[in-house]
Amino acid sequence: MAKIIDGNAMAAAIKTEIKTEIESGNLQVGLAVILVGNDPPSQIYVKYKQKDCGECGIHFYGYTLPEDTKTEELLELIDTLNADPKVNGILVQQPLPAQIDLTAANERISSLKDVDSFRADNVGRVMLGSYALPAGTPAGVMEMLKRENIEIAGKECVVVGRSNIVGKPMAMLLLHENGTVTICHSKTADLKAVCKRADILVVAMRQPNFITADYVKKGAVVIDVGINDAGEGAKGGRKLVGDVDFVSVEPAAGYITPVPGGVGPMTRAMLMRNTLTAKKLQEK
Ligand code: NDP
């Protein structure tokens, strides 16, 4: 039986630490979140961020722009927020409507306010190993491993997925901790054999319940980043499942993260932490 890593409890502890630091330093910290359009899941994610800010003592500045917003209009708002000293972090909720130039929006956010770490320079800093604002999801996974005292140095680490926001930075962060890292993707020849080598297996592939027990070495640490909509839940609302088949993998693994309640809340906690870090960087 695996130890189930409780991302909710860990995230709550991190948010309490952030709140304590903000209160004891009497700091004024602000996060601006821009939502373009009416995508219902995005609206929910923004509400969660607002709640997290409230729990941490971070001022939340929410902006909702219409679905037909032009890139220039979004950039103008970003410029205003870049110049506002009350705003320490800026986040543009994704996905964005098709007419918006996503790269232009990401790159327009001031480097020191880029709390999602989507700008090319901040991505590059993660690559170099000298960074202050790592992307939330990989940072959340690293924090989970650290708080569970899971050794990374010398371990076989396999990351399934190579996206710019999860897979690639995840691999870099594990490498910086001296893991021996392999990145897999849809063209990997024998995914099962590679996954089976892993002491630490991080799965971010957007494929519901894909990873079953036969992909997992006995006793491995299995981190499930995936969040997939699996239709209506038993008590109404949506049912969410990961990329790992929890029922099949849990008996084989040493540690496992659940979905929901695993990496998701840690990603959100890392956004709060990045916002506080951004405040400190801006005051230097
Ligand atoms: P992407 O869709 O951008 O990337 C998926 C990756 O998985 C790609 O690199 C793709 O390979 C690879 N892949 C897909 N199918 C296979 C396969 N059969 N075998 C091997 N590799 C495969 O996803 P993201 O990185 O944005 O997100 C991954 C998952 O994590 C999603 O479920 C997402 O919802 C979730 N997520 C969760 C977060 C959280 O806070 N917990 C935050 C962000 C994302 P290729 O490059 O070859 O196409």
GROMACS .gro file of C-alpha atoms and ligand atoms in nm:
model
  332
    1MET     CA    1   0.000   0.000   0.000
    2ALA     CA    2   0.136   0.339  -0.096
    3LYS     CA    3   0.154   0.642   0.126
    4ILE     CA    4  -0.096   0.888  -0.017
    5ILE     CA    5   0.053   1.237  -0.030
    6ASP     CA    6  -0.214   1.481   0.084
    7GLY     CA    7  -0.172   1.787  -0.137
    8ASN     CA    8  -0.462   1.967   0.032
    9ALA     CA    9  -0.303   1.946   0.377
   10MET     CA   10   0.040   2.039   0.247
   11ALA     CA   11  -0.096   2.336   0.051
   12ALA     CA   12  -0.290   2.454   0.358
   13ALA     CA   13   0.033   2.446   0.563
   14ILE     CA   14   0.218   2.646   0.295
   15LYS     CA   15  -0.058   2.905   0.278
   16THR     CA   16  -0.045   2.942   0.657
   17GLU     CA   17   0.332   2.996   0.636
   18ILE     CA   18   0.279   3.264   0.369
   19LYS     CA   19   0.008   3.436   0.574
   20THR     CA   20   0.230   3.437   0.882
   21GLU     CA   21   0.518   3.590   0.687
   22ILE     CA   22   0.294   3.857   0.534
   23GLU     CA   23   0.134   3.946   0.867
   24SER     CA   24   0.452   3.946   1.070
   25GLY     CA   25   0.627   4.166   0.813
   26ASN     CA   26   0.316   4.384   0.774
   27LEU     CA   27   0.357   4.340   0.398
   28GLN     CA   28   0.118   4.463   0.131
   29VAL     CA   29   0.118   4.197  -0.139
   30GLY     CA   30  -0.108   4.197  -0.447
   31LEU     CA   31  -0.191   3.955  -0.728
   32ALA     CA   32  -0.377   4.062  -1.043
   33VAL     CA   33  -0.561   3.793  -1.238
   34ILE     CA   34  -0.698   3.868  -1.584
   35LEU     CA   35  -0.974   3.655  -1.727
   36VAL     CA   36  -1.069   3.704  -2.092
   37GLY     CA   37  -1.411   3.568  -2.189
   38ASN     CA   38  -1.652   3.335  -2.012
   39ASP     CA   39  -1.487   2.991  -2.009
   40PRO     CA   40  -1.662   2.822  -1.711
   41PRO     CA   41  -1.361   2.615  -1.587
   42SER     CA   42  -1.143   2.930  -1.606
   43GLN     CA   43  -1.400   3.118  -1.401
   44ILE     CA   44  -1.377   2.846  -1.135
   45TYR     CA   45  -0.995   2.852  -1.139
   46VAL     CA   46  -0.996   3.230  -1.093
   47LYS     CA   47  -1.236   3.196  -0.797
   48TYR     CA   48  -0.996   2.944  -0.638
   49LYS     CA   49  -0.711   3.189  -0.679
   50GLN     CA   50  -0.916   3.462  -0.518
   51LYS     CA   51  -0.990   3.228  -0.224
   52ASP     CA   52  -0.621   3.136  -0.192
   53CYS     CA   53  -0.527   3.504  -0.188
   54GLY     CA   54  -0.780   3.564   0.090
   55GLU     CA   55  -0.633   3.278   0.295
   56CYS     CA   56  -0.280   3.413   0.254
   57GLY     CA   57  -0.352   3.780   0.315
   58ILE     CA   58  -0.271   3.871  -0.046
   59HIS     CA   59  -0.481   4.141  -0.213
   60PHE     CA   60  -0.663   4.001  -0.514
   61TYR     CA   61  -0.727   4.226  -0.813
   62GLY     CA   62  -0.957   4.052  -1.062
   63TYR     CA   63  -1.015   4.179  -1.417
   64THR     CA   64  -1.266   4.026  -1.657
   65LEU     CA   65  -1.243   4.131  -2.020
   66PRO     CA   66  -1.498   4.044  -2.291
   67GLU     CA   67  -1.456   3.739  -2.515
   68ASP     CA   68  -1.382   3.958  -2.821
   69THR     CA   69  -1.098   4.150  -2.651
   70LYS     CA   70  -0.813   4.236  -2.890
   71THR     CA   71  -0.452   4.156  -2.805
   72GLU     CA   72  -0.370   4.530  -2.789
   73GLU     CA   73  -0.643   4.587  -2.530
   74LEU     CA   74  -0.508   4.305  -2.312
   75LEU     CA   75  -0.154   4.441  -2.348
   76GLU     CA   76  -0.273   4.785  -2.238
   77LEU     CA   77  -0.417   4.640  -1.918
   78ILE     CA   78  -0.094   4.446  -1.856
   79ASP     CA   79   0.104   4.771  -1.900
   80THR     CA   80  -0.116   4.942  -1.642
   81LEU     CA   81  -0.067   4.655  -1.395
   82ASN     CA   82   0.309   4.645  -1.462
   83ALA     CA   83   0.323   5.009  -1.354
   84ASP     CA   84   0.106   4.961  -1.043
   85PRO     CA   85   0.321   4.914  -0.730
   86LYS     CA   86   0.028   4.752  -0.544
   87VAL     CA   87   0.037   4.465  -0.795
   88ASN     CA   88   0.327   4.226  -0.734
   89GLY     CA   89   0.215   3.940  -0.955
   90ILE     CA   90   0.020   3.931  -1.283
   91LEU     CA   91  -0.144   3.624  -1.426
   92VAL     CA   92  -0.343   3.588  -1.747
   93GLN     CA   93  -0.579   3.293  -1.706
   94GLN     CA   94  -0.550   3.038  -1.988
   95PRO     CA   95  -0.688   2.924  -2.227
   96LEU     CA   96  -0.733   3.255  -2.404
   97PRO     CA   97  -0.974   3.321  -2.695
   98ALA     CA   98  -0.815   3.235  -3.030
   99GLN     CA   99  -0.769   3.597  -3.148
  100ILE     CA  100  -0.535   3.677  -2.857
  101ASP     CA  101  -0.161   3.644  -2.910
  102LEU     CA  102  -0.070   3.435  -2.606
  103THR     CA  103   0.306   3.478  -2.641
  104ALA     CA  104   0.270   3.855  -2.669
  105ALA     CA  105   0.057   3.858  -2.352
  106ASN     CA  106   0.300   3.639  -2.156
  107GLU     CA  107   0.603   3.838  -2.266
  108ARG     CA  108   0.439   4.173  -2.185
  109ILE     CA  109   0.415   4.091  -1.814
  110SER     CA  110   0.710   4.241  -1.631
  111SER     CA  111   0.973   3.976  -1.563
  112LEU     CA  112   0.953   4.037  -1.187
  113LYS     CA  113   0.572   4.007  -1.189
  114ASP     CA  114   0.562   3.688  -1.400
  115VAL     CA  115   0.434   3.463  -1.121
  116ASP     CA  116   0.331   3.187  -1.366
  117SER     CA  117   0.686   3.183  -1.504
  118PHE     CA  118   0.574   3.173  -1.867
  119ARG     CA  119   0.815   3.438  -2.001
  120ALA     CA  120   1.110   3.309  -2.202
  121ASP     CA  121   1.362   3.471  -1.966
  122ASN     CA  122   1.210   3.308  -1.659
  123VAL     CA  123   1.191   2.973  -1.839
  124GLY     CA  124   1.558   3.019  -1.926
  125ARG     CA  125   1.647   3.090  -1.564
  126VAL     CA  126   1.494   2.756  -1.464
  127MET     CA  127   1.710   2.593  -1.730
  128LEU     CA  128   2.021   2.764  -1.586
  129GLY     CA  129   1.931   2.665  -1.232
  130SER     CA  130   1.927   3.024  -1.109
  131TYR     CA  131   1.565   3.116  -1.068
  132ALA     CA  132   1.328   3.277  -0.819
  133LEU     CA  133   0.992   3.225  -0.987
  134PRO     CA  134   0.959   2.862  -1.101
  135ALA     CA  135   0.641   2.747  -1.278
  136GLY     CA  136   0.379   2.653  -1.019
  137THR     CA  137   0.311   2.291  -1.104
  138PRO     CA  138   0.671   2.163  -1.115
  139ALA     CA  139   0.753   2.374  -0.809
  140GLY     CA  140   0.456   2.218  -0.632
  141VAL     CA  141   0.578   1.869  -0.715
  142MET     CA  142   0.927   1.950  -0.586
  143GLU     CA  143   0.780   2.087  -0.265
  144MET     CA  144   0.581   1.765  -0.218
  145LEU     CA  145   0.894   1.555  -0.258
  146LYS     CA  146   1.085   1.780  -0.018
  147ARG     CA  147   0.816   1.778   0.250
  148GLU     CA  148   0.792   1.399   0.228
  149ASN     CA  149   1.174   1.377   0.262
  150ILE     CA  150   1.197   1.187  -0.064
  151GLU     CA  151   1.557   1.174  -0.184
  152ILE     CA  152   1.602   1.277  -0.549
  153ALA     CA  153   1.981   1.269  -0.590
  154GLY     CA  154   2.092   0.962  -0.782
  155LYS     CA  155   1.735   0.842  -0.838
  156GLU     CA  156   1.588   0.740  -1.174
  157CYS     CA  157   1.331   1.012  -1.245
  158VAL     CA  158   1.094   0.973  -1.538
  159VAL     CA  159   0.872   1.259  -1.651
  160VAL     CA  160   0.593   1.168  -1.893
  161GLY     CA  161   0.504   1.479  -2.094
  162ARG     CA  162   0.720   1.757  -2.238
  163SER     CA  163   0.498   2.065  -2.228
  164ASN     CA  164   0.660   2.401  -2.166
  165ILE     CA  165   0.460   2.458  -1.848
  166VAL     CA  166   0.488   2.116  -1.685
  167GLY     CA  167   0.707   1.845  -1.839
  168LYS     CA  168   1.015   2.045  -1.940
  169PRO     CA  169   1.052   2.260  -1.625
  170MET     CA  170   0.971   1.952  -1.414
  171ALA     CA  171   1.260   1.764  -1.569
  172MET     CA  172   1.494   2.060  -1.508
  173LEU     CA  173   1.400   2.094  -1.142
  174LEU     CA  174   1.460   1.722  -1.085
  175LEU     CA  175   1.792   1.749  -1.269
  176HIS     CA  176   1.900   2.041  -1.048
  177GLU     CA  177   1.842   1.811  -0.750
  178ASN     CA  178   2.072   1.554  -0.912
  179GLY     CA  179   1.808   1.312  -1.032
  180THR     CA  180   1.889   1.103  -1.340
  181VAL     CA  181   1.610   1.231  -1.560
  182THR     CA  182   1.434   1.086  -1.864
  183ILE     CA  183   1.159   1.276  -2.046
  184CYS     CA  184   0.895   1.075  -2.232
  185HIS     CA  185   0.642   1.191  -2.491
  186SER     CA  186   0.403   1.051  -2.748
  187LYS     CA  187   0.688   0.925  -2.969
  188THR     CA  188   0.871   0.741  -2.691
  189ALA     CA  189   0.931   0.390  -2.822
  190ASP     CA  190   0.857   0.177  -2.516
  191LEU     CA  191   0.690   0.397  -2.259
  192LYS     CA  192   0.610   0.110  -2.027
  193ALA     CA  193   0.972  -0.006  -2.005
  194VAL     CA  194   1.099   0.348  -1.939
  195CYS     CA  195   0.835   0.420  -1.674
  196LYS     CA  196   0.909   0.087  -1.506
  197ARG     CA  197   1.269   0.204  -1.444
  198ALA     CA  198   1.153   0.505  -1.245
  199ASP     CA  199   1.211   0.553  -0.874
  200ILE     CA  200   1.019   0.879  -0.916
  201LEU     CA  201   0.756   0.886  -1.189
  202VAL     CA  202   0.590   1.220  -1.271
  203VAL     CA  203   0.302   1.189  -1.513
  204ALA     CA  204   0.169   1.493  -1.704
  205MET     CA  205   0.028   1.352  -2.027
  206ARG     CA  206  -0.340   1.457  -2.039
  207GLN     CA  207  -0.453   1.095  -2.082
  208PRO     CA  208  -0.712   0.985  -1.824
  209ASN     CA  209  -0.609   0.681  -1.614
  210PHE     CA  210  -0.340   0.591  -1.869
  211ILE     CA  211  -0.065   0.474  -1.633
  212THR     CA  212  -0.155   0.138  -1.481
  213ALA     CA  213   0.034  -0.085  -1.237
  214ASP     CA  214   0.234  -0.249  -1.516
  215TYR     CA  215   0.410   0.087  -1.580
  216VAL     CA  216   0.525   0.119  -1.219
  217LYS     CA  217   0.823  -0.025  -1.035
  218LYS     CA  218   0.738  -0.168  -0.693
  219GLY     CA  219   0.774   0.103  -0.429
  220ALA     CA  220   0.809   0.393  -0.677
  221VAL     CA  221   0.700   0.747  -0.600
  222VAL     CA  222   0.416   0.823  -0.841
  223ILE     CA  223   0.318   1.187  -0.889
  224ASP     CA  224   0.003   1.237  -1.095
  225VAL     CA  225  -0.015   1.586  -1.245
  226GLY     CA  226  -0.304   1.507  -1.478
  227ILE     CA  227  -0.645   1.664  -1.432
  228ASN     CA  228  -0.903   1.523  -1.671
  229ASP     CA  229  -1.277   1.571  -1.684
  230ALA     CA  230  -1.441   1.229  -1.652
  231GLY     CA  231  -1.800   1.343  -1.684
  232GLU     CA  232  -2.058   1.411  -1.420
  233GLY     CA  233  -1.971   1.317  -1.063
  234ALA     CA  234  -2.186   1.105  -0.829
  235LYS     CA  235  -2.290   1.410  -0.622
  236GLY     CA  236  -2.333   1.642  -0.922
  237GLY     CA  237  -2.049   1.863  -1.044
  238ARG     CA  238  -1.768   1.720  -1.256
  239LYS     CA  239  -1.566   1.408  -1.180
  240LEU     CA  240  -1.192   1.463  -1.215
  241VAL     CA  241  -0.940   1.186  -1.277
  242GLY     CA  242  -0.564   1.194  -1.318
  243ASP     CA  243  -0.337   1.042  -1.580
  244VAL     CA  244  -0.260   0.759  -1.337
  245ASP     CA  245  -0.507   0.478  -1.272
  246PHE     CA  246  -0.503   0.526  -0.895
  247VAL     CA  247  -0.686   0.203  -0.808
  248SER     CA  248  -0.446  -0.012  -1.006
  249VAL     CA  249  -0.122   0.174  -0.917
  250GLU     CA  250  -0.172   0.247  -0.547
  251PRO     CA  251  -0.099  -0.107  -0.423
  252ALA     CA  252   0.231  -0.117  -0.618
  253ALA     CA  253   0.361   0.232  -0.544
  254GLY     CA  254   0.554   0.354  -0.241
  255TYR     CA  255   0.399   0.700  -0.255
  256ILE     CA  256   0.118   0.831  -0.471
  257THR     CA  257  -0.070   1.158  -0.517
  258PRO     CA  258  -0.449   1.153  -0.552
  259VAL     CA  259  -0.658   1.346  -0.805
  260PRO     CA  260  -0.816   1.565  -0.692
  261GLY     CA  261  -0.629   1.671  -0.378
  262GLY     CA  262  -0.272   1.610  -0.494
  263VAL     CA  263  -0.066   1.832  -0.723
  264GLY     CA  264  -0.356   2.073  -0.800
  265PRO     CA  265  -0.367   2.248  -0.460
  266MET     CA  266   0.014   2.256  -0.449
  267THR     CA  267   0.023   2.440  -0.784
  268ARG     CA  268  -0.210   2.700  -0.637
  269ALA     CA  269  -0.002   2.731  -0.319
  270MET     CA  270   0.310   2.787  -0.530
  271LEU     CA  271   0.136   3.073  -0.710
  272MET     CA  272   0.084   3.237  -0.372
  273ARG     CA  273   0.446   3.177  -0.281
  274ASN     CA  274   0.568   3.319  -0.612
  275THR     CA  275   0.358   3.630  -0.552
  276LEU     CA  276   0.525   3.685  -0.214
  277THR     CA  277   0.868   3.615  -0.369
  278ALA     CA  278   0.789   3.864  -0.647
  279LYS     CA  279   0.709   4.130  -0.386
  280LYS     CA  280   1.048   4.073  -0.223
  281LEU     CA  281   1.229   4.083  -0.559
  282GLN     CA  282   1.060   4.410  -0.649
  283GLU     CA  283   1.170   4.569  -0.323
  284LYS     CA  284   1.534   4.476  -0.367
  285NDP     P1  285   0.000   1.894  -2.279
  285NDP     O1  286  -0.121   1.843  -2.350
  285NDP     O2  287   0.056   2.026  -2.318
  285NDP     O3  288   0.117   1.786  -2.292
  285NDP     C1  289   0.093   1.650  -2.281
  285NDP     C2  290   0.223   1.576  -2.299
  285NDP     O4  291   0.197   1.436  -2.283
  285NDP     C3  292   0.286   1.595  -2.437
  285NDP     O5  293   0.423   1.617  -2.424
  285NDP     C4  294   0.256   1.464  -2.508
  285NDP     O6  295   0.357   1.422  -2.598
  285NDP     C5  296   0.254   1.367  -2.392
  285NDP     N1  297   0.171   1.249  -2.423
  285NDP     C6  298   0.042   1.247  -2.463
  285NDP     N2  299   0.002   1.122  -2.488
  285NDP     C7  300   0.108   1.043  -2.464
  285NDP     C8  301   0.131   0.903  -2.472
  285NDP     N3  302   0.035   0.818  -2.511
  285NDP     N4  303   0.252   0.855  -2.439
  285NDP     C9  304   0.350   0.939  -2.397
  285NDP     N5  305   0.335   1.072  -2.388
  285NDP    C10  306   0.216   1.124  -2.421
  285NDP     O7  307  -0.036   1.891  -2.125
  285NDP     P2  308   0.016   1.979  -2.000
  285NDP     O8  309   0.158   1.951  -1.975
  285NDP     O9  310  -0.033   2.118  -2.012
  285NDP    O10  311  -0.071   1.909  -1.885
  285NDP    C11  312  -0.060   1.772  -1.858
  285NDP    C12  313  -0.171   1.730  -1.765
  285NDP    O11  314  -0.154   1.798  -1.642
  285NDP    C13  315  -0.310   1.765  -1.812
  285NDP    O12  316  -0.398   1.663  -1.769
  285NDP    C14  317  -0.342   1.894  -1.740
  285NDP    O13  318  -0.481   1.912  -1.718
  285NDP    C15  319  -0.270   1.872  -1.610
  285NDP     N6  320  -0.226   1.992  -1.542
  285NDP    C16  321  -0.242   1.993  -1.408
  285NDP    C17  322  -0.199   2.099  -1.335
  285NDP    C18  323  -0.213   2.092  -1.188
  285NDP    O14  324  -0.210   2.194  -1.123
  285NDP     N7  325  -0.225   1.973  -1.129
  285NDP    C19  326  -0.141   2.218  -1.398
  285NDP    C20  327  -0.119   2.203  -1.540
  285NDP    C21  328  -0.163   2.094  -1.608
  285NDP     P3  329   0.394   1.507  -2.734
  285NDP    O15  330   0.473   1.625  -2.687
  285NDP    O16  331   0.474   1.411  -2.813
  285NDP    O17  332   0.263   1.544  -2.795
   0.00000   0.00000   0.00000
